[in-house]
PDB file of C-alpha atoms and ligand atoms in Angstrom:
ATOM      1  CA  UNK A  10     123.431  83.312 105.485  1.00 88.00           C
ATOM      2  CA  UNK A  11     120.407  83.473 107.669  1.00 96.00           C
ATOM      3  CA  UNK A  12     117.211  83.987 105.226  1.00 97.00           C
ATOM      4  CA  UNK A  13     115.329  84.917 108.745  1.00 98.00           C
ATOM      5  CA  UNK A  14     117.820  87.530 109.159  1.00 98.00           C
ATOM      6  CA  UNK A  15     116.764  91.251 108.799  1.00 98.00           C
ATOM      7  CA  UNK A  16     120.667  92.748 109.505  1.00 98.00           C
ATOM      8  CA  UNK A  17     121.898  95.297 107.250  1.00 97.00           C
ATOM      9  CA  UNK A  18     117.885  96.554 106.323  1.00 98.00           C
ATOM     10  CA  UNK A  19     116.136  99.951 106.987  1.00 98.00           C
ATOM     11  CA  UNK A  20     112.179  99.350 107.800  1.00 98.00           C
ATOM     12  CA  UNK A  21     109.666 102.072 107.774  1.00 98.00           C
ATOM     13  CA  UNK A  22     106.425 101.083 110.038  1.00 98.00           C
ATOM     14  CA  UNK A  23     103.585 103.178 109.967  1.00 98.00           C
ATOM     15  CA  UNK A  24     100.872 104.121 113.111  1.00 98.00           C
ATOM     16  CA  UNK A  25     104.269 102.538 115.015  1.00 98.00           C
ATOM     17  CA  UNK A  26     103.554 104.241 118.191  1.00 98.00           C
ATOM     18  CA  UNK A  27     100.494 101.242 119.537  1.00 97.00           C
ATOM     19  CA  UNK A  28      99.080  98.061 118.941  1.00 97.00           C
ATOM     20  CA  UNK A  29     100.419  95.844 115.935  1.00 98.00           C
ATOM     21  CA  UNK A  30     102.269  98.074 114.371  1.00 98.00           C
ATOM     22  CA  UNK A  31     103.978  98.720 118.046  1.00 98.00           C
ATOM     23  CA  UNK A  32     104.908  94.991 117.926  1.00 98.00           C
ATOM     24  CA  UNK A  33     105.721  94.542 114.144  1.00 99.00           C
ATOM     25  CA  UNK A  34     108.405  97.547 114.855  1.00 98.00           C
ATOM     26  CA  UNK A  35     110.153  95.643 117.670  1.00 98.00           C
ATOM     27  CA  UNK A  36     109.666  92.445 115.945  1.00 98.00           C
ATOM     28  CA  UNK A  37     111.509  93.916 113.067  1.00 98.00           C
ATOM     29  CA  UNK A  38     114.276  95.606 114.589  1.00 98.00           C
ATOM     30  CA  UNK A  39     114.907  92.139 116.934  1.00 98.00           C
ATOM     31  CA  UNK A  40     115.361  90.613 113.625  1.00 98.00           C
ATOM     32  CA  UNK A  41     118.347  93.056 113.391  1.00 98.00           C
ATOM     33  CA  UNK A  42     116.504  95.805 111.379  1.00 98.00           C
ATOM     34  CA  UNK A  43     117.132  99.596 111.193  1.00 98.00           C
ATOM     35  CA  UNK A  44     113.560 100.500 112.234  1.00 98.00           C
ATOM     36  CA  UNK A  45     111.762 104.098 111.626  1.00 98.00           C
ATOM     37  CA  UNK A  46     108.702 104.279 113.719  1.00 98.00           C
ATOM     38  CA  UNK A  47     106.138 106.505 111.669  1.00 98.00           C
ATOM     39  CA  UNK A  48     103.089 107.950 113.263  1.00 98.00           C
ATOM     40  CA  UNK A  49     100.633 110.695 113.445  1.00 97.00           C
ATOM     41  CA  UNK A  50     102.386 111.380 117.068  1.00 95.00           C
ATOM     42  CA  UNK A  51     105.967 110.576 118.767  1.00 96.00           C
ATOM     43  CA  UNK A  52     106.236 106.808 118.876  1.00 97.00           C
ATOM     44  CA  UNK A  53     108.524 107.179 122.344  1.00 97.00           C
ATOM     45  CA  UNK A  54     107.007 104.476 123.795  1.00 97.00           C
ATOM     46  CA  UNK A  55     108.080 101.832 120.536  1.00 98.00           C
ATOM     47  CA  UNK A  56     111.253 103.691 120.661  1.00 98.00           C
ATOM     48  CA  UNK A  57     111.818 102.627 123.925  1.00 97.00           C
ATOM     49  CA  UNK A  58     111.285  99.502 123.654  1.00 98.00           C
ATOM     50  CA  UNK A  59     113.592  98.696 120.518  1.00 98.00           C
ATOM     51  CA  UNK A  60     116.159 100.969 122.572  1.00 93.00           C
ATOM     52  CA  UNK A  61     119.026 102.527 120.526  1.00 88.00           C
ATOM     53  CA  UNK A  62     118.702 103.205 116.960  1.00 87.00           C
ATOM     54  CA  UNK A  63     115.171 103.381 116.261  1.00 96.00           C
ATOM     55  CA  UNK A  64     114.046 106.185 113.986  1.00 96.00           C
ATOM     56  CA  UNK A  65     111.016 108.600 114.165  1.00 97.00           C
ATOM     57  CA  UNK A  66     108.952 110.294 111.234  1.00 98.00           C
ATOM     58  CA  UNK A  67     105.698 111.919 111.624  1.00 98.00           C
ATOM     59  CA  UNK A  68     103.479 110.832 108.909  1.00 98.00           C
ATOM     60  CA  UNK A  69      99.928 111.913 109.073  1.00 98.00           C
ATOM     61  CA  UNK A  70      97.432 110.171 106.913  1.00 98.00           C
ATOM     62  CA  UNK A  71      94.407 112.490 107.300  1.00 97.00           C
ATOM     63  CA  UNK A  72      96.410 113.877 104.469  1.00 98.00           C
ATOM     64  CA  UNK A  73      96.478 110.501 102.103  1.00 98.00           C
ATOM     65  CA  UNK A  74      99.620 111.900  99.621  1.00 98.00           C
ATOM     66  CA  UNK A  75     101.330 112.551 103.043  1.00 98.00           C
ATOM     67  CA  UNK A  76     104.250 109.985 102.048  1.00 98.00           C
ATOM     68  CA  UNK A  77     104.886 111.845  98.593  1.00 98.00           C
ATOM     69  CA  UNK A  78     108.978 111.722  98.415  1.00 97.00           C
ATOM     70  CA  UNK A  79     109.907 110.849 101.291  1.00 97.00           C
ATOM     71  CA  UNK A  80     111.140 107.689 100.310  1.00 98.00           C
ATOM     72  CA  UNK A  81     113.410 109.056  97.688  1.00 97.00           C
ATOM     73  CA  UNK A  82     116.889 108.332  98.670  1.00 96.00           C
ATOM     74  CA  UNK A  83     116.437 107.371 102.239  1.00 97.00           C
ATOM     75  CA  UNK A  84     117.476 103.553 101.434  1.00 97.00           C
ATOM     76  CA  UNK A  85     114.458 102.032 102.611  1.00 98.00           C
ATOM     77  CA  UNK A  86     114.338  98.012 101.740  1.00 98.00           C
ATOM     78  CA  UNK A  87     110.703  97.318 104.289  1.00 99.00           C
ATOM     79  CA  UNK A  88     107.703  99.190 104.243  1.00 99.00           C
ATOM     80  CA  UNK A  89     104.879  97.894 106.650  1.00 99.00           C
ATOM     81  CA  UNK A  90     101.466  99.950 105.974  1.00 99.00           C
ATOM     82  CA  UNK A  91      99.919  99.151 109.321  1.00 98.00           C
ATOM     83  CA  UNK A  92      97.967 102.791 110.095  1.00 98.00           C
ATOM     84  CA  UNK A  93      94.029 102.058 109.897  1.00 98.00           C
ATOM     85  CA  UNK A  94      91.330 103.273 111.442  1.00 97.00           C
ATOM     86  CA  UNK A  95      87.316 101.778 111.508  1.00 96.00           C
ATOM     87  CA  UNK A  96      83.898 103.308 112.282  1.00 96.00           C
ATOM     88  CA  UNK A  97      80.924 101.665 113.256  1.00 95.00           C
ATOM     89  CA  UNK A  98      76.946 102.344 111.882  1.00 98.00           C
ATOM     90  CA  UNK A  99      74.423 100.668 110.268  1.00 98.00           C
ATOM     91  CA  UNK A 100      74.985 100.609 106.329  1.00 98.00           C
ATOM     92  CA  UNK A 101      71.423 102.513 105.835  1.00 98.00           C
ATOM     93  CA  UNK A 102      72.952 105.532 108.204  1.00 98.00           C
ATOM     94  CA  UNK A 103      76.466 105.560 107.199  1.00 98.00           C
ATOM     95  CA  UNK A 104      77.425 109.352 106.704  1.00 98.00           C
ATOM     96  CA  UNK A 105      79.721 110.444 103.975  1.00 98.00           C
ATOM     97  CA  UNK A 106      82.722 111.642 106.562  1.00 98.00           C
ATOM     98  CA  UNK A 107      82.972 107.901 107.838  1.00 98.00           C
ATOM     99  CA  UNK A 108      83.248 106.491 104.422  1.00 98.00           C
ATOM    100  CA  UNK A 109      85.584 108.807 103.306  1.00 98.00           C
ATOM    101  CA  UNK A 110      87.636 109.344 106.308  1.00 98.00           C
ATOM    102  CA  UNK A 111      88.426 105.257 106.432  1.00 98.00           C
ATOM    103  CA  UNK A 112      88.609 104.963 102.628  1.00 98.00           C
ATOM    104  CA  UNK A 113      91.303 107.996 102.830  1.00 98.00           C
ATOM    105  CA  UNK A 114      93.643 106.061 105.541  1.00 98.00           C
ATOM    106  CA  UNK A 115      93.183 102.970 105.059  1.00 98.00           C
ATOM    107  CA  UNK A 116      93.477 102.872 101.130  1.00 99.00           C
ATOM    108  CA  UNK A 117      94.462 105.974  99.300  1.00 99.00           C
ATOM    109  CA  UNK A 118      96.950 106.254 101.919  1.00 99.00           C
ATOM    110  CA  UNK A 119      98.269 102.727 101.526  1.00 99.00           C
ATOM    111  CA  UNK A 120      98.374 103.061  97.772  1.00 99.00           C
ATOM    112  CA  UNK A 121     100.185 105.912  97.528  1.00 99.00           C
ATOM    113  CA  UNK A 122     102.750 105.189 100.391  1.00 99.00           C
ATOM    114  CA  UNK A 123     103.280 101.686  98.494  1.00 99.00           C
ATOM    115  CA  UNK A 124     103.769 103.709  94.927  1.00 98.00           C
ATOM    116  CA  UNK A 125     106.632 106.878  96.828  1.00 98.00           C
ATOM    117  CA  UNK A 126     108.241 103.878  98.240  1.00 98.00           C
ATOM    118  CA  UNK A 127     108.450 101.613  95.388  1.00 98.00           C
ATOM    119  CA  UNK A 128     108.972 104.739  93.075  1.00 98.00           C
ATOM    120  CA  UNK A 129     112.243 104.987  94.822  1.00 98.00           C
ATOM    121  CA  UNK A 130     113.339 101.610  95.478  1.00 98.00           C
ATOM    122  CA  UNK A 131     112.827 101.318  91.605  1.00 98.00           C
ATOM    123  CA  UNK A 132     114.652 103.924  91.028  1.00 97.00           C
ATOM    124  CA  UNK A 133     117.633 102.560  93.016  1.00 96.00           C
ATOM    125  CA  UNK A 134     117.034  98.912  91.216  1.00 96.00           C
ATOM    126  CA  UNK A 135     117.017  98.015  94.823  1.00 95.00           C
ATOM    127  CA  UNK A 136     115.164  95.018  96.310  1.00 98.00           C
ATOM    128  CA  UNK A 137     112.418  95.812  98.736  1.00 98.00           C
ATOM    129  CA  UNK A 138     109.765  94.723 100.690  1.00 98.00           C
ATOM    130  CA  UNK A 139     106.013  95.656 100.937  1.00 99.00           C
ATOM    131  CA  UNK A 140     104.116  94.052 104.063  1.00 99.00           C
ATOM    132  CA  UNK A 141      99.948  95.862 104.110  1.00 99.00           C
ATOM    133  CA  UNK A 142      97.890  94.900 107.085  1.00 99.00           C
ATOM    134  CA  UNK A 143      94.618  93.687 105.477  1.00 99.00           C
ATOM    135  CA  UNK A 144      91.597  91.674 107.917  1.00 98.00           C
ATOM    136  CA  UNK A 145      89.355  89.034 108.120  1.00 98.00           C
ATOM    137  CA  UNK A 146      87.207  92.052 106.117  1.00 98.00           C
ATOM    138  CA  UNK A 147      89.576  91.221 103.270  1.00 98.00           C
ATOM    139  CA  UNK A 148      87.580  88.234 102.817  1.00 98.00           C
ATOM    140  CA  UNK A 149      83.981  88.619 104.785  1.00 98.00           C
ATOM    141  CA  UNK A 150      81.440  90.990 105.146  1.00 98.00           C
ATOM    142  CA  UNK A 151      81.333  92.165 108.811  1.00 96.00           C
ATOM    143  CA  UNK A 152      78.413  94.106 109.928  1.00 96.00           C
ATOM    144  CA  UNK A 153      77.865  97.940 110.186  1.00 96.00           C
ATOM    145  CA  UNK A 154      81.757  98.586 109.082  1.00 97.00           C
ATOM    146  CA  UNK A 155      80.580  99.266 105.364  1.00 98.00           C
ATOM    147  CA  UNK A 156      83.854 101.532 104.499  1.00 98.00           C
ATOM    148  CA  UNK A 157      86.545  99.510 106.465  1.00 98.00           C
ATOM    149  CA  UNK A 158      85.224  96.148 104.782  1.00 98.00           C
ATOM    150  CA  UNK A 159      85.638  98.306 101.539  1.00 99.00           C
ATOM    151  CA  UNK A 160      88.914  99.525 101.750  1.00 99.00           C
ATOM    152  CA  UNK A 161      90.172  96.664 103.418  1.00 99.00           C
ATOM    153  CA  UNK A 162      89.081  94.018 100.330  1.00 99.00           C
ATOM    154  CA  UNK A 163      90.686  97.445  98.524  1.00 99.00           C
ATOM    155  CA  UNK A 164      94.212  96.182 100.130  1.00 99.00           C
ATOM    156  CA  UNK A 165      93.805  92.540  99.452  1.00 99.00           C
ATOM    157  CA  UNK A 166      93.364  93.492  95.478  1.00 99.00           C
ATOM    158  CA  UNK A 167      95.667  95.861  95.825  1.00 99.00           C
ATOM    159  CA  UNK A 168      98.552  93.863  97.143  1.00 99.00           C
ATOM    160  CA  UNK A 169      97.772  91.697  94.358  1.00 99.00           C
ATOM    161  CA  UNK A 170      97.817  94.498  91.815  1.00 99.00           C
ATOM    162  CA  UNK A 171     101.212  95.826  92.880  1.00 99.00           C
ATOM    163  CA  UNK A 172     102.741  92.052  93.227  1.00 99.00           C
ATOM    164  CA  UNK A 173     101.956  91.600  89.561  1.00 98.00           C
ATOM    165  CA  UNK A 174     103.433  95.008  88.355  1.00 98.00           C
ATOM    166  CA  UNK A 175     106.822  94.914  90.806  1.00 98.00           C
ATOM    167  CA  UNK A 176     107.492  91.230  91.077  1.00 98.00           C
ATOM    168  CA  UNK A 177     110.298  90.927  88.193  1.00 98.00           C
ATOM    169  CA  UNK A 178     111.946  93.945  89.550  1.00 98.00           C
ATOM    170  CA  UNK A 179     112.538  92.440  93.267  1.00 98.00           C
ATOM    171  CA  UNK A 180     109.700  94.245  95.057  1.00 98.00           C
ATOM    172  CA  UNK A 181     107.529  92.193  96.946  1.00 99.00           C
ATOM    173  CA  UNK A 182     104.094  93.024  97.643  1.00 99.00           C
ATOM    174  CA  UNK A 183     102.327  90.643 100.480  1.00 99.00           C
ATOM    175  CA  UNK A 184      99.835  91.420 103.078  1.00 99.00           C
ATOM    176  CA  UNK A 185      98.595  89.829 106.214  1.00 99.00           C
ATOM    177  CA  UNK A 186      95.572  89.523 107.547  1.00 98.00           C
ATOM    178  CA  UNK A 187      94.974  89.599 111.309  1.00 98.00           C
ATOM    179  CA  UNK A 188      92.274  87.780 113.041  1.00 98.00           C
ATOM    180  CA  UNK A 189      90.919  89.035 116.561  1.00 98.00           C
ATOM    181  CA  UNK A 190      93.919  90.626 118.063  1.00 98.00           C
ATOM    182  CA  UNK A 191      94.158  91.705 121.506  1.00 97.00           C
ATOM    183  CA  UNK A 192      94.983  95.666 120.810  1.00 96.00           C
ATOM    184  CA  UNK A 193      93.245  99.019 122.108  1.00 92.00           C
ATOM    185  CA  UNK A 194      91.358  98.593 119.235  1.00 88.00           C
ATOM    186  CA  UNK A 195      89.459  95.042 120.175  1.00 92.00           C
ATOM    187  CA  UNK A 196      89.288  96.154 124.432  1.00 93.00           C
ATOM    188  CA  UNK A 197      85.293  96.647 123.727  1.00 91.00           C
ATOM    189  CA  UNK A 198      85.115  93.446 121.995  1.00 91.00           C
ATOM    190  CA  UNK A 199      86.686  91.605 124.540  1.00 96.00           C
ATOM    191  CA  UNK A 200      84.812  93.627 127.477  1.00 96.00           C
ATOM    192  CA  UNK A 201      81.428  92.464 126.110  1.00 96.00           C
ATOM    193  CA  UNK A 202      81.045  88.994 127.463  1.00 97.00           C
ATOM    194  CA  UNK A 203      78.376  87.065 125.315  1.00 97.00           C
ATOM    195  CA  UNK A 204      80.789  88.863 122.312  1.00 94.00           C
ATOM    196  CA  UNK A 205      83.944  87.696 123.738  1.00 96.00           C
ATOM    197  CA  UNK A 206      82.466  84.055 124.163  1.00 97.00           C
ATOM    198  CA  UNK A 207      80.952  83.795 120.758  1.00 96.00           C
ATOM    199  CA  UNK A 208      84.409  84.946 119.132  1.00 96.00           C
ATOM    200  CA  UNK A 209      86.238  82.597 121.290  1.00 97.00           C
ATOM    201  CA  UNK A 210      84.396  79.835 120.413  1.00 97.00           C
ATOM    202  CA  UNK A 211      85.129  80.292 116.937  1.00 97.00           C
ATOM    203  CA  UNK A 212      88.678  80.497 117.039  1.00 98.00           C
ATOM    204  CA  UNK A 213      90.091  76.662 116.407  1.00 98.00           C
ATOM    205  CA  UNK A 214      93.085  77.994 118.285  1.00 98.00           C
ATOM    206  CA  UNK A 215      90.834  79.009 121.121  1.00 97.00           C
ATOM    207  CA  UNK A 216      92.435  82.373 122.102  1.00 98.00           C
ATOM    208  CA  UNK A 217      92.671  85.902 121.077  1.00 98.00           C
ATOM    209  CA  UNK A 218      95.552  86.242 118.817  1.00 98.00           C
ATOM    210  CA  UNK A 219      98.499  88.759 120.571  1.00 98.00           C
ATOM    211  CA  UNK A 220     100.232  91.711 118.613  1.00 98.00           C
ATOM    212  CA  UNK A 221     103.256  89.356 118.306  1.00 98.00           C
ATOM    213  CA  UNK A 222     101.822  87.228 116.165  1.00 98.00           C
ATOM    214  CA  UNK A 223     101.737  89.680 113.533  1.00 98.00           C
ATOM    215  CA  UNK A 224     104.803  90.626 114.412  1.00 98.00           C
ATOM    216  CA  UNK A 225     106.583  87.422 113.659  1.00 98.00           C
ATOM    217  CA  UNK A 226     104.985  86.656 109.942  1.00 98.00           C
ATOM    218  CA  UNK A 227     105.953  90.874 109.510  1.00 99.00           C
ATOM    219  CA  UNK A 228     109.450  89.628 110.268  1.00 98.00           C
ATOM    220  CA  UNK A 229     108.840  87.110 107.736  1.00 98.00           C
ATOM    221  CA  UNK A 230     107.559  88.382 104.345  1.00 99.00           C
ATOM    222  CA  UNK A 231     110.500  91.044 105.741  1.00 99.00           C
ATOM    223  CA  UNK A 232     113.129  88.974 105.355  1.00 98.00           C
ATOM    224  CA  UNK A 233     115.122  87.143 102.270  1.00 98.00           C
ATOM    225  CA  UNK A 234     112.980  83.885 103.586  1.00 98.00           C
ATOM    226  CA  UNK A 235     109.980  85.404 101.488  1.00 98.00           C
ATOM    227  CA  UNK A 236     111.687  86.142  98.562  1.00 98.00           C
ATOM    228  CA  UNK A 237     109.483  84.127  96.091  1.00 98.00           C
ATOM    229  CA  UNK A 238     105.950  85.345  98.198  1.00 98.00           C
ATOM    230  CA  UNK A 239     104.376  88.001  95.450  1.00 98.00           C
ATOM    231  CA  UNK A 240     100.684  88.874  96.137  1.00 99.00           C
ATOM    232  CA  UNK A 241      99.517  86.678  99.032  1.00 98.00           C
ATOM    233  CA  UNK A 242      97.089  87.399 101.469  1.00 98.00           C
ATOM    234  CA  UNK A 243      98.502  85.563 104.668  1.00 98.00           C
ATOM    235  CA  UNK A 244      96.172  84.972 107.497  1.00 98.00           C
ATOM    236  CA  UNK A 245      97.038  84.807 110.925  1.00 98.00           C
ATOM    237  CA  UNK A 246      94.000  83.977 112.897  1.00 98.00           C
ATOM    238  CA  UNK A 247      94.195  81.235 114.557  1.00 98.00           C
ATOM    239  CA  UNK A 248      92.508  79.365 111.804  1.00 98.00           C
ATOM    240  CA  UNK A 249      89.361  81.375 112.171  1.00 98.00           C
ATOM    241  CA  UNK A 250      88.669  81.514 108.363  1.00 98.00           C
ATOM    242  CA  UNK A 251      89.112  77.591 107.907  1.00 97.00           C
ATOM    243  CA  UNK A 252      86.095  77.395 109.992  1.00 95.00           C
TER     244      UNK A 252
HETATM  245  P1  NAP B 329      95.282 100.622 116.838  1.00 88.24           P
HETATM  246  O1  NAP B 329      95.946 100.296 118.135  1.00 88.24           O
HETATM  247  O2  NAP B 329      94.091 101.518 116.804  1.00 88.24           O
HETATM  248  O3  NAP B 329      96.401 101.153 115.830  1.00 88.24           O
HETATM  249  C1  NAP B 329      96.097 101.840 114.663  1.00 88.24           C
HETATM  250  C2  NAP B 329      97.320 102.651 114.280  1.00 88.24           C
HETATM  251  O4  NAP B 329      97.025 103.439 113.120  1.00 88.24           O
HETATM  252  C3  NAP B 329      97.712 103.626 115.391  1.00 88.24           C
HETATM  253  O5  NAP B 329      99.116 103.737 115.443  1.00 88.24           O
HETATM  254  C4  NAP B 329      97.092 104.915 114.895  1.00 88.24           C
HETATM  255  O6  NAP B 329      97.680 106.090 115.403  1.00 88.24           O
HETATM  256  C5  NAP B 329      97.367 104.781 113.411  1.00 88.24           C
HETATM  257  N1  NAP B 329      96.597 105.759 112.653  1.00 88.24           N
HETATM  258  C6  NAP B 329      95.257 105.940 112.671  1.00 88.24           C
HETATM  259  N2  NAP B 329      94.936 107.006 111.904  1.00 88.24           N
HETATM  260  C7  NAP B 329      96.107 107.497 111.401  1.00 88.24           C
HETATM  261  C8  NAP B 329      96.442 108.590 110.570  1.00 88.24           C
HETATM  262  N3  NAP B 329      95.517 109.446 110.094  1.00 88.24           N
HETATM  263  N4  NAP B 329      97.743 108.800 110.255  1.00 88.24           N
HETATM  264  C9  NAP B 329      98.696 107.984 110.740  1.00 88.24           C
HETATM  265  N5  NAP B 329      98.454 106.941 111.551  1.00 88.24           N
HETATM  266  C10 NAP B 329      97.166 106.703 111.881  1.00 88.24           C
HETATM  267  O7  NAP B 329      94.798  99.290 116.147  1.00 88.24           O
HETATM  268  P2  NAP B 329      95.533  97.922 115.752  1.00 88.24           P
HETATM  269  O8  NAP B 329      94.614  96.872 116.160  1.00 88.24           O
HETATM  270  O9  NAP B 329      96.935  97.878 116.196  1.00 88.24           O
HETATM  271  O10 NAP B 329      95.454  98.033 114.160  1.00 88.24           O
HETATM  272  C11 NAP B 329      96.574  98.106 113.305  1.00 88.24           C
HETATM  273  C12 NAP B 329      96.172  97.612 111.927  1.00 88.24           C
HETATM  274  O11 NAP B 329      95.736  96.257 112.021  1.00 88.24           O
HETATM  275  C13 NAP B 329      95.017  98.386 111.289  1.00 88.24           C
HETATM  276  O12 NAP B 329      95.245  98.516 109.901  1.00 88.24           O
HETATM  277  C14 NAP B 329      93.820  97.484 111.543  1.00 88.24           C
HETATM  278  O13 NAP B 329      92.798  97.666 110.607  1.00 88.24           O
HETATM  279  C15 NAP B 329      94.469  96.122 111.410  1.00 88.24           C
HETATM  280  N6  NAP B 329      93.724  95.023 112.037  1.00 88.24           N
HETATM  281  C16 NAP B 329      93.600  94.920 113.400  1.00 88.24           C
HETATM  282  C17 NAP B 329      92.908  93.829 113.942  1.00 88.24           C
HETATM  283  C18 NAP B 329      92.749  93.617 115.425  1.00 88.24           C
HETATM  284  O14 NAP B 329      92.094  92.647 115.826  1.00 88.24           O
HETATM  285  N7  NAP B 329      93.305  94.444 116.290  1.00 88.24           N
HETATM  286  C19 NAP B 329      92.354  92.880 113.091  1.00 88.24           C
HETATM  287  C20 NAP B 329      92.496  93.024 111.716  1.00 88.24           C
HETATM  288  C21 NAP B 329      93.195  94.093 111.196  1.00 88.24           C
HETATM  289  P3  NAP B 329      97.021 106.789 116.730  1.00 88.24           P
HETATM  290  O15 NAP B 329      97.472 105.950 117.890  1.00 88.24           O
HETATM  291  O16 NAP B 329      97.598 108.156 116.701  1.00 88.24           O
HETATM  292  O17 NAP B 329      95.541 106.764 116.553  1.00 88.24           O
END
């Protein structure tokens, strides 16, 4: 048996249609997975690119319960909570609507997709799979990202939290935490020159990391390989947090 093998699963990938979770649902369904591509809009452009037999569910996370059942006897053995969003100001001016619109996806979302799906993988006394995309703000303070640095240390205990509660019942809860990844989401970053140069120079490994780096540690904690991984944080970041 290949342990790196994902044949014979279902996957479920959330905010599918760009970035990481774009390459985490290709990554996944090259490792011979069934993959679902969830988003907010179509994912056509994922679907594409995995070619036949890729799913689609629309899963909108401004509503936070918006994963409530549908789980429940779908078969799902890999969920990948990869939808997040950030917003920038300085912690004195921070409004209310940023805190709670990032808090809302990026943790009551995740918690209560992780408890539908492992509510019905229980249920089944099937053995599953929980990947959450954390960040370097798992671990360090940033600057002027007050509620994504919150709910993203949220995850990271969180992960932990379900890991201890599902472990003897085969579901594993890990996360990973990207470093500076070259997605929509980093183009200003990497636009801003003396930025760009500073965060480069950090990085041991000396690049930007790419979407498929995520994609292949997804593939991973995914797969029977990672059977005895319960509550890690895994960074990929080209070492930047052993600096
Ligand atoms: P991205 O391209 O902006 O992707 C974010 C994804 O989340 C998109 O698919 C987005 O959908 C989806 N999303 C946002 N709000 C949603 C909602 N209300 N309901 C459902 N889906 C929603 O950014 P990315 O860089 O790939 O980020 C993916 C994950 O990695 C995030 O959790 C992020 O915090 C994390 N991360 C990224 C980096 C990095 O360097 N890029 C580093 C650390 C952690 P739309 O396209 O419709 O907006």
């Amino acid at each position: 048996m290949n342990r790196f093998s994902l044949e014979g699963r279902r996957a479920l990938v959330t905010g599918a249609n760009a970035g990481i979770g774009q390459a985490i649902a290709v990554g996944l369904a090259r490792a011979g997975a069934r993959v679902t591509c969830a988003g907010r809009r179509g994912c056509d452009e994922t679907r594409a690119l995995i070619g036949a037999g890729a799913d689609e569910m629309r899963l909108d996370f401004a509503d936070p319960m918006a994963a409530t059942g549908v789980f429940d006897g779908a078969g799902y053995d890999v969920l990948v909570n990869n939808a997040g969003i950030i917003r920038r100001a300085d912690a004195v001016e921070f409004t209310e609507a940023d805190w709670d619109d990032v808090i809302d996806v990026n943790l009551k979302a995740l918690f209560f997709t992780c408890q539908a799906f492992a509510k019905a993988a229980l249920a089944d006394g099937r053995a599953a799979k929980i990947i959450n995309i954390a960040s370097l703000l798992s671990f360090q303070g940033g600057i002027r990202v007050p509620s994504y640095t919150a709910s993203k240390h949220g995850v990271a205990g969180l992960t932990k939290l379900m890991a201890n509660e599902w472990a003897a019942r085969r579901v594993n809860v890990n996360a990973i935490a990207p470093g500076y990844i070259e997605t929509a989401n980093t183009e200003a970053l990497r636009a801003d020159e003396d930025r760009n140069a500073a965060i480069l120079e950090r990085i041991p490994a000396g690049r930007w990391g790419q979407p498929e780096d995520i994609a292949d540690t997804a593939v991973f904690l995914a797969a029977p390989a990672s059977d005895y991984l319960h509550g890690a944080v895994i960074n990929v970041d080209g070492g930047w947090l052993a600096r």
